[in-house]
């Protein structure tokens, strides 16, 4: 299955050691996984207050061009109920929050949770060798909308009123301006810095003290996978030892909906049905996702939990195509093949791939072009036993634009990690071109049986920028492969108390006393420490003092309250 193309640029394998998301229906990673397995549809109507209901004109979904101030679709993926960030936790003054772009604060919170999922800040290397690359679009975001209304719209309103009603004196016009701007909320100069677009990444680096490269990239719908490609390059160059990569999109301003409405890209039926025969367009979603990346050798050396391994990435543009918004299989094919060459793998080999998380926007042109690409790169269908699964999480959360790639990457990495193939919604009558590929759609989750679980992710952006990532399961540690190795059982210290404060009191004793402490096992706050060395006890004291859940590299577990459900987080000594 190895490719011997001498011209191919081989990439070092990169481990995904931490992940976090805030997506429609999913405030965290565990909920996202449950929703993926259960096929939960998180699409809903636009929440009240997002934009004036007067913009909605359902009869505009025909063949005639939509008016700029009307949209014919009002369903999408939203995160309003989950977008609650404790800014003070990161040392951000409350008076600067209201004017800041929401995506900056949300990205900061999600990045912090991704680091926690990777073992916490104490497991980061030298901060000068930790960087951040975030995909973010150049859309008119909420903070900039308010500023534009305060500056430009208010001026135009007063000037127009003065021309139409010349009897109004300057004082009356000032009253109109004041009434208009008052509805926009308070105007604080210190909040203006929160409107600078690249701060979506820089704020993460600033608040979390990450001193490597920190920047945003805009590659339309491919942005977050391009960010991952950039992060892999930073690790391959040796400049960084840990990279945070992902994407953020929290822009449901009516102007964005107007653009997609005029392009006839929104679904007139208000349903997003990737790879369905009658798919008629996308639904806009919003969300944020961040992954923590390390070189695989470093992750294995450090004993990190590895969700999946990035074997190769590819990025290519369409070049001179028929149009800037018309998807081109040629450019997509180049990106996909580039990634598989970088991985040293042949995509046409039997068993080469088990899951393809597609771009799958449910636009007729987009789905057709992508299926053409898949048939070209992975070969035609028809070979017995060679069917792989194709999916698109957009069927559950909508198209999250710059964050779409990382939403798909996290989905694929979780599928590899848990060994489950996942469903795609609303595809009971597949696109005819799907039969010409080696892929099929699942209606329900099922076990993933394969010698090596390998997946790939597509993200194809407006303007002809295409990205592809190849993932596979991590190698089995040598100790697990060698049947003759005898593993001695590890001693586990378990402590329980009614509150984190009471648990901290127990830990305040000297190490010898703590190691011999015996408590009940039915209290709310619980701690488990494998082989309680002085270093691990010191780390446990810090984690308990912070009061936040902690699951380290299989050596410390801390639960400040009972775990809900039986998800993958409910494991380890502290959950028994």
Short mmCIF file of C-alpha atoms in Angstrom, two decimals, residues 73-396:
data_model
loop_
_atom_site.label_atom_id
_atom_site.label_comp_id
_atom_site.label_asym_id
_atom_site.label_seq_id
_atom_site.Cartn_x
_atom_site.Cartn_y
_atom_site.Cartn_z
CA UNK A 73 -34.63 30.36 4.22
CA UNK A 74 -34.60 30.77 8.00
CA UNK A 75 -33.34 27.42 9.28
CA UNK A 76 -29.77 26.63 10.26
CA UNK A 77 -27.45 25.47 13.04
CA UNK A 78 -27.12 27.75 16.09
CA UNK A 79 -25.27 27.70 19.41
CA UNK A 80 -27.05 30.47 21.36
CA UNK A 81 -27.91 28.27 24.34
CA UNK A 82 -24.26 27.19 24.74
CA UNK A 83 -22.34 30.41 23.97
CA UNK A 84 -21.57 31.31 27.58
CA UNK A 85 -17.91 32.12 28.23
CA UNK A 86 -16.54 33.19 31.62
CA UNK A 87 -14.27 35.94 30.36
CA UNK A 88 -13.00 36.76 33.84
CA UNK A 89 -11.53 33.26 34.03
CA UNK A 90 -9.05 34.39 31.38
CA UNK A 91 -8.35 37.78 32.93
CA UNK A 92 -10.53 39.73 30.48
CA UNK A 93 -12.11 42.82 31.98
CA UNK A 94 -15.94 42.75 31.88
CA UNK A 95 -16.19 46.27 30.39
CA UNK A 96 -14.38 45.11 27.24
CA UNK A 97 -16.58 42.08 26.59
CA UNK A 98 -19.75 43.62 25.17
CA UNK A 99 -18.04 45.13 22.13
CA UNK A 100 -15.76 42.17 21.40
CA UNK A 101 -16.51 39.83 18.52
CA UNK A 102 -18.18 36.75 20.04
CA UNK A 103 -16.01 34.38 18.01
CA UNK A 104 -12.87 35.60 19.79
CA UNK A 105 -14.17 34.72 23.24
CA UNK A 106 -15.74 31.46 22.09
CA UNK A 107 -12.52 30.38 20.36
CA UNK A 108 -10.57 31.17 23.54
CA UNK A 109 -12.90 29.03 25.64
CA UNK A 110 -12.83 26.12 23.18
CA UNK A 111 -9.03 26.28 22.88
CA UNK A 112 -8.66 26.14 26.66
CA UNK A 113 -10.94 23.08 26.78
CA UNK A 114 -8.91 21.39 24.02
CA UNK A 115 -5.74 21.88 26.07
CA UNK A 116 -7.51 20.46 29.11
CA UNK A 117 -8.58 17.47 27.02
CA UNK A 118 -4.93 16.97 26.05
CA UNK A 119 -3.92 16.73 29.71
CA UNK A 120 -3.90 20.37 30.77
CA UNK A 121 -1.50 23.29 30.65
CA UNK A 122 1.01 21.51 32.88
CA UNK A 123 1.68 19.05 30.05
CA UNK A 124 2.53 21.74 27.51
CA UNK A 125 6.19 22.10 26.52
CA UNK A 126 8.14 25.35 26.51
CA UNK A 127 5.51 28.00 25.71
CA UNK A 128 7.76 29.43 22.99
CA UNK A 129 7.21 26.19 21.08
CA UNK A 130 3.40 26.20 21.19
CA UNK A 131 1.50 27.92 18.37
CA UNK A 132 -2.05 28.63 17.19
CA UNK A 133 -3.51 28.65 13.67
CA UNK A 134 -7.21 29.34 13.33
CA UNK A 135 -9.44 29.39 10.26
CA UNK A 136 -11.72 32.42 10.23
CA UNK A 137 -13.67 34.11 7.45
CA UNK A 138 -13.66 37.76 6.55
CA UNK A 139 -17.40 38.11 7.03
CA UNK A 140 -19.26 41.06 8.51
CA UNK A 141 -19.36 39.89 12.11
CA UNK A 142 -21.62 41.19 14.92
CA UNK A 143 -19.15 43.63 16.46
CA UNK A 144 -18.25 45.18 13.12
CA UNK A 145 -21.94 45.41 12.21
CA UNK A 146 -22.60 47.45 15.35
CA UNK A 147 -19.60 49.69 14.68
CA UNK A 148 -20.64 50.25 11.06
CA UNK A 149 -24.16 51.15 12.18
CA UNK A 150 -22.82 53.52 14.83
CA UNK A 151 -20.49 55.29 12.40
CA UNK A 152 -21.82 55.02 8.86
CA UNK A 153 -25.52 54.18 9.16
CA UNK A 154 -26.23 56.77 11.86
CA UNK A 155 -24.54 59.46 9.73
CA UNK A 156 -26.47 58.44 6.61
CA UNK A 157 -29.75 58.31 8.55
CA UNK A 158 -29.36 61.83 9.96
CA UNK A 159 -28.21 63.25 6.63
CA UNK A 160 -31.12 61.67 4.73
CA UNK A 161 -33.65 62.89 7.31
CA UNK A 162 -32.19 66.38 7.07
CA UNK A 163 -32.62 66.36 3.30
CA UNK A 164 -36.16 64.95 3.38
CA UNK A 165 -37.33 67.05 6.34
CA UNK A 166 -35.47 70.37 6.11
CA UNK A 167 -37.53 71.82 8.96
CA UNK A 168 -35.76 69.57 11.47
CA UNK A 169 -33.14 71.58 13.37
CA UNK A 170 -29.71 70.16 14.33
CA UNK A 171 -30.88 69.43 17.87
CA UNK A 172 -33.74 67.27 16.63
CA UNK A 173 -31.42 65.41 14.28
CA UNK A 174 -29.05 64.78 17.18
CA UNK A 175 -31.94 63.26 19.11
CA UNK A 176 -32.58 60.89 16.20
CA UNK A 177 -28.90 59.92 16.08
CA UNK A 178 -28.80 59.36 19.84
CA UNK A 179 -31.96 57.24 19.80
CA UNK A 180 -30.57 55.11 16.97
CA UNK A 181 -27.15 54.54 18.52
CA UNK A 182 -28.55 53.90 21.99
CA UNK A 183 -30.24 50.76 20.69
CA UNK A 184 -26.81 49.44 19.63
CA UNK A 185 -25.64 49.20 23.23
CA UNK A 186 -22.88 50.99 25.12
CA UNK A 187 -19.93 52.43 23.24
CA UNK A 188 -16.65 51.76 25.05
CA UNK A 189 -13.34 52.65 23.37
CA UNK A 190 -11.55 49.82 25.20
CA UNK A 191 -13.74 47.30 23.37
CA UNK A 192 -12.54 48.40 19.92
CA UNK A 193 -9.50 46.11 20.04
CA UNK A 194 -11.93 43.18 20.13
CA UNK A 195 -12.96 43.95 16.55
CA UNK A 196 -9.56 43.22 14.96
CA UNK A 197 -10.09 39.98 12.96
CA UNK A 198 -6.75 38.25 13.58
CA UNK A 199 -7.29 38.47 17.33
CA UNK A 200 -9.32 35.28 17.08
CA UNK A 201 -5.95 33.51 17.24
CA UNK A 202 -3.89 36.18 18.98
CA UNK A 203 -6.25 36.37 21.96
CA UNK A 204 -5.81 32.62 22.51
CA UNK A 205 -2.03 33.01 22.47
CA UNK A 206 -2.21 36.07 24.73
CA UNK A 207 -4.54 34.68 27.39
CA UNK A 208 -3.06 31.16 27.43
CA UNK A 209 0.54 32.40 27.18
CA UNK A 210 1.40 30.52 23.97
CA UNK A 211 4.46 32.18 22.43
CA UNK A 212 4.83 30.38 19.12
CA UNK A 213 3.25 31.58 15.85
CA UNK A 214 -0.37 32.71 16.23
CA UNK A 215 -2.41 33.75 13.19
CA UNK A 216 -5.65 33.26 11.30
CA UNK A 217 -6.15 31.97 7.77
CA UNK A 218 -9.07 32.62 5.45
CA UNK A 219 -9.59 29.95 2.82
CA UNK A 220 -13.39 30.12 2.82
CA UNK A 221 -14.94 26.75 3.66
CA UNK A 222 -11.50 25.08 3.62
CA UNK A 223 -10.08 27.45 6.26
CA UNK A 224 -9.86 25.11 9.24
CA UNK A 225 -8.29 22.24 7.26
CA UNK A 226 -5.80 24.68 5.76
CA UNK A 227 -5.08 25.75 9.36
CA UNK A 228 -4.42 22.09 10.20
CA UNK A 229 -2.11 21.80 7.18
CA UNK A 230 -0.21 24.89 8.38
CA UNK A 231 0.03 23.46 11.90
CA UNK A 232 1.38 20.15 10.59
CA UNK A 233 3.99 22.15 8.67
CA UNK A 234 5.03 24.01 11.85
CA UNK A 235 5.54 20.68 13.61
CA UNK A 236 7.36 19.14 10.65
CA UNK A 237 9.76 22.10 10.48
CA UNK A 238 10.68 21.64 14.13
CA UNK A 239 9.75 25.22 14.98
CA UNK A 240 6.96 24.08 17.33
CA UNK A 241 6.33 21.03 19.50
CA UNK A 242 2.60 21.57 20.03
CA UNK A 243 0.11 23.31 17.75
CA UNK A 244 -3.50 24.31 18.27
CA UNK A 245 -5.45 24.34 15.01
CA UNK A 246 -9.08 24.73 14.09
CA UNK A 247 -11.76 27.08 12.89
CA UNK A 248 -14.37 29.51 14.16
CA UNK A 249 -17.58 30.81 12.63
CA UNK A 250 -20.20 32.77 14.54
CA UNK A 251 -21.65 35.05 11.93
CA UNK A 252 -25.37 34.91 11.30
CA UNK A 253 -25.67 38.52 10.21
CA UNK A 254 -28.41 38.97 7.64
CA UNK A 255 -25.89 40.18 5.08
CA UNK A 256 -24.22 36.75 4.98
CA UNK A 257 -27.58 35.07 4.52
CA UNK A 258 -28.36 37.57 1.78
CA UNK A 259 -25.20 36.61 -0.14
CA UNK A 260 -26.03 32.89 -0.05
CA UNK A 261 -29.65 33.62 -0.87
CA UNK A 262 -28.68 35.61 -3.96
CA UNK A 263 -26.32 32.80 -5.00
CA UNK A 264 -29.28 30.39 -4.73
CA UNK A 265 -27.10 28.25 -2.46
CA UNK A 266 -29.58 28.05 0.44
CA UNK A 267 -32.05 25.18 0.43
CA UNK A 268 -35.56 26.30 -0.65
CA UNK A 269 -36.95 23.22 1.12
CA UNK A 270 -35.03 24.32 4.27
CA UNK A 271 -33.48 20.85 4.63
CA UNK A 272 -29.81 20.01 4.13
CA UNK A 273 -29.52 16.60 2.46
CA UNK A 274 -25.93 15.80 1.43
CA UNK A 275 -25.68 13.31 -1.45
CA UNK A 276 -29.45 12.95 -1.74
CA UNK A 277 -30.89 12.70 -5.23
CA UNK A 278 -33.08 15.77 -4.58
CA UNK A 279 -30.59 17.83 -2.55
CA UNK A 280 -31.35 21.51 -3.21
CA UNK A 281 -28.87 23.51 -1.17
CA UNK A 282 -27.18 24.11 2.14
CA UNK A 283 -28.22 25.47 5.52
CA UNK A 284 -25.86 27.82 7.32
CA UNK A 285 -24.43 26.66 10.64
CA UNK A 286 -22.08 28.15 13.19
CA UNK A 287 -19.53 26.77 15.58
CA UNK A 288 -15.94 26.39 16.71
CA UNK A 289 -13.55 23.46 16.93
CA UNK A 290 -9.92 23.18 18.04
CA UNK A 291 -7.52 20.23 17.98
CA UNK A 292 -4.19 19.90 19.80
CA UNK A 293 -1.44 18.42 17.64
CA UNK A 294 1.96 16.90 18.43
CA UNK A 295 4.45 14.88 16.44
CA UNK A 296 3.47 11.24 16.89
CA UNK A 297 6.89 10.23 18.22
CA UNK A 298 6.65 12.93 20.89
CA UNK A 299 3.10 11.92 21.84
CA UNK A 300 4.09 8.26 22.22
CA UNK A 301 7.18 9.24 24.22
CA UNK A 302 5.06 11.39 26.55
CA UNK A 303 2.35 8.77 27.01
CA UNK A 304 -0.38 10.97 25.53
CA UNK A 305 -3.82 9.67 24.67
CA UNK A 306 -3.94 9.78 20.85
CA UNK A 307 -7.35 10.03 19.16
CA UNK A 308 -5.99 9.57 15.65
CA UNK A 309 -2.86 10.16 13.59
CA UNK A 310 -2.69 12.66 10.72
CA UNK A 311 -0.77 10.78 8.03
CA UNK A 312 -0.97 13.38 5.29
CA UNK A 313 -2.46 16.72 4.28
CA UNK A 314 -2.99 18.30 0.89
CA UNK A 315 -3.98 21.76 -0.32
CA UNK A 316 -4.55 22.84 -3.94
CA UNK A 317 -6.54 25.41 -5.88
CA UNK A 318 -8.65 24.99 -8.98
CA UNK A 319 -6.64 27.43 -11.06
CA UNK A 320 -8.49 28.72 -14.10
CA UNK A 321 -11.89 27.08 -13.75
CA UNK A 322 -15.27 27.95 -15.23
CA UNK A 323 -16.06 30.32 -12.37
CA UNK A 324 -14.97 31.35 -8.90
CA UNK A 325 -17.90 29.64 -7.19
CA UNK A 326 -18.20 26.60 -9.46
CA UNK A 327 -16.54 23.55 -7.84
CA UNK A 328 -13.93 21.88 -10.03
CA UNK A 329 -13.09 18.16 -9.65
CA UNK A 330 -9.60 18.84 -11.03
CA UNK A 331 -8.51 21.04 -8.13
CA UNK A 332 -10.17 18.76 -5.59
CA UNK A 333 -8.44 15.72 -7.07
CA UNK A 334 -5.03 17.40 -6.80
CA UNK A 335 -5.54 18.17 -3.10
CA UNK A 336 -6.73 14.66 -2.27
CA UNK A 337 -3.92 12.93 -4.16
CA UNK A 338 -1.36 15.26 -2.61
CA UNK A 339 -2.46 14.22 0.89
CA UNK A 340 -2.29 10.50 0.13
CA UNK A 341 1.16 10.89 -1.45
CA UNK A 342 2.30 12.76 1.65
CA UNK A 343 1.03 9.80 3.69
CA UNK A 344 2.85 7.34 1.46
CA UNK A 345 -0.41 5.50 0.76
CA UNK A 346 -2.34 4.46 -2.34
CA UNK A 347 -6.02 5.49 -2.05
CA UNK A 348 -7.07 2.82 -4.56
CA UNK A 349 -5.66 -0.11 -2.59
CA UNK A 350 -8.19 -2.55 -1.07
CA UNK A 351 -8.94 -1.49 2.48
CA UNK A 352 -7.16 1.84 2.04
CA UNK A 353 -10.06 3.80 3.54
CA UNK A 354 -13.03 2.98 5.72
CA UNK A 355 -14.59 6.42 6.21
CA UNK A 356 -14.65 9.57 4.10
CA UNK A 357 -16.00 12.65 5.86
CA UNK A 358 -16.96 14.58 2.76
CA UNK A 359 -17.43 18.29 2.19
CA UNK A 360 -21.02 17.33 1.33
CA UNK A 361 -22.76 20.71 1.20
CA UNK A 362 -25.94 19.34 -0.43
CA UNK A 363 -25.75 21.78 -3.33
CA UNK A 364 -26.37 19.92 -6.61
CA UNK A 365 -23.19 21.22 -8.25
CA UNK A 366 -21.06 20.67 -5.16
CA UNK A 367 -22.17 17.12 -4.49
CA UNK A 368 -21.80 16.13 -8.14
CA UNK A 369 -18.27 17.54 -8.37
CA UNK A 370 -17.20 15.86 -5.12
CA UNK A 371 -18.53 12.46 -6.16
CA UNK A 372 -16.66 12.80 -9.45
CA UNK A 373 -13.48 13.50 -7.47
CA UNK A 374 -14.00 10.46 -5.23
CA UNK A 375 -14.54 8.11 -8.18
CA UNK A 376 -11.39 9.47 -9.83
CA UNK A 377 -9.11 9.23 -6.76
CA UNK A 378 -10.40 6.17 -4.90
CA UNK A 379 -11.59 4.17 -7.89
CA UNK A 380 -15.04 2.99 -8.97
CA UNK A 381 -17.41 0.86 -6.98
CA UNK A 382 -18.41 -2.69 -7.74
CA UNK A 383 -15.61 -4.60 -6.02
CA UNK A 384 -17.10 -6.94 -3.38
CA UNK A 385 -16.06 -6.03 0.15
CA UNK A 386 -14.52 -2.75 -0.92
CA UNK A 387 -17.35 -0.40 0.05
CA UNK A 388 -16.38 2.40 2.45
CA UNK A 389 -18.65 4.83 4.27
CA UNK A 390 -19.18 8.41 3.17
CA UNK A 391 -20.68 10.99 5.48
CA UNK A 392 -21.26 14.68 6.04
CA UNK A 393 -21.84 16.14 9.49
CA UNK A 394 -23.46 19.12 7.77
CA UNK A 395 -26.63 17.02 7.65
CA UNK A 396 -26.77 17.40 11.46
#
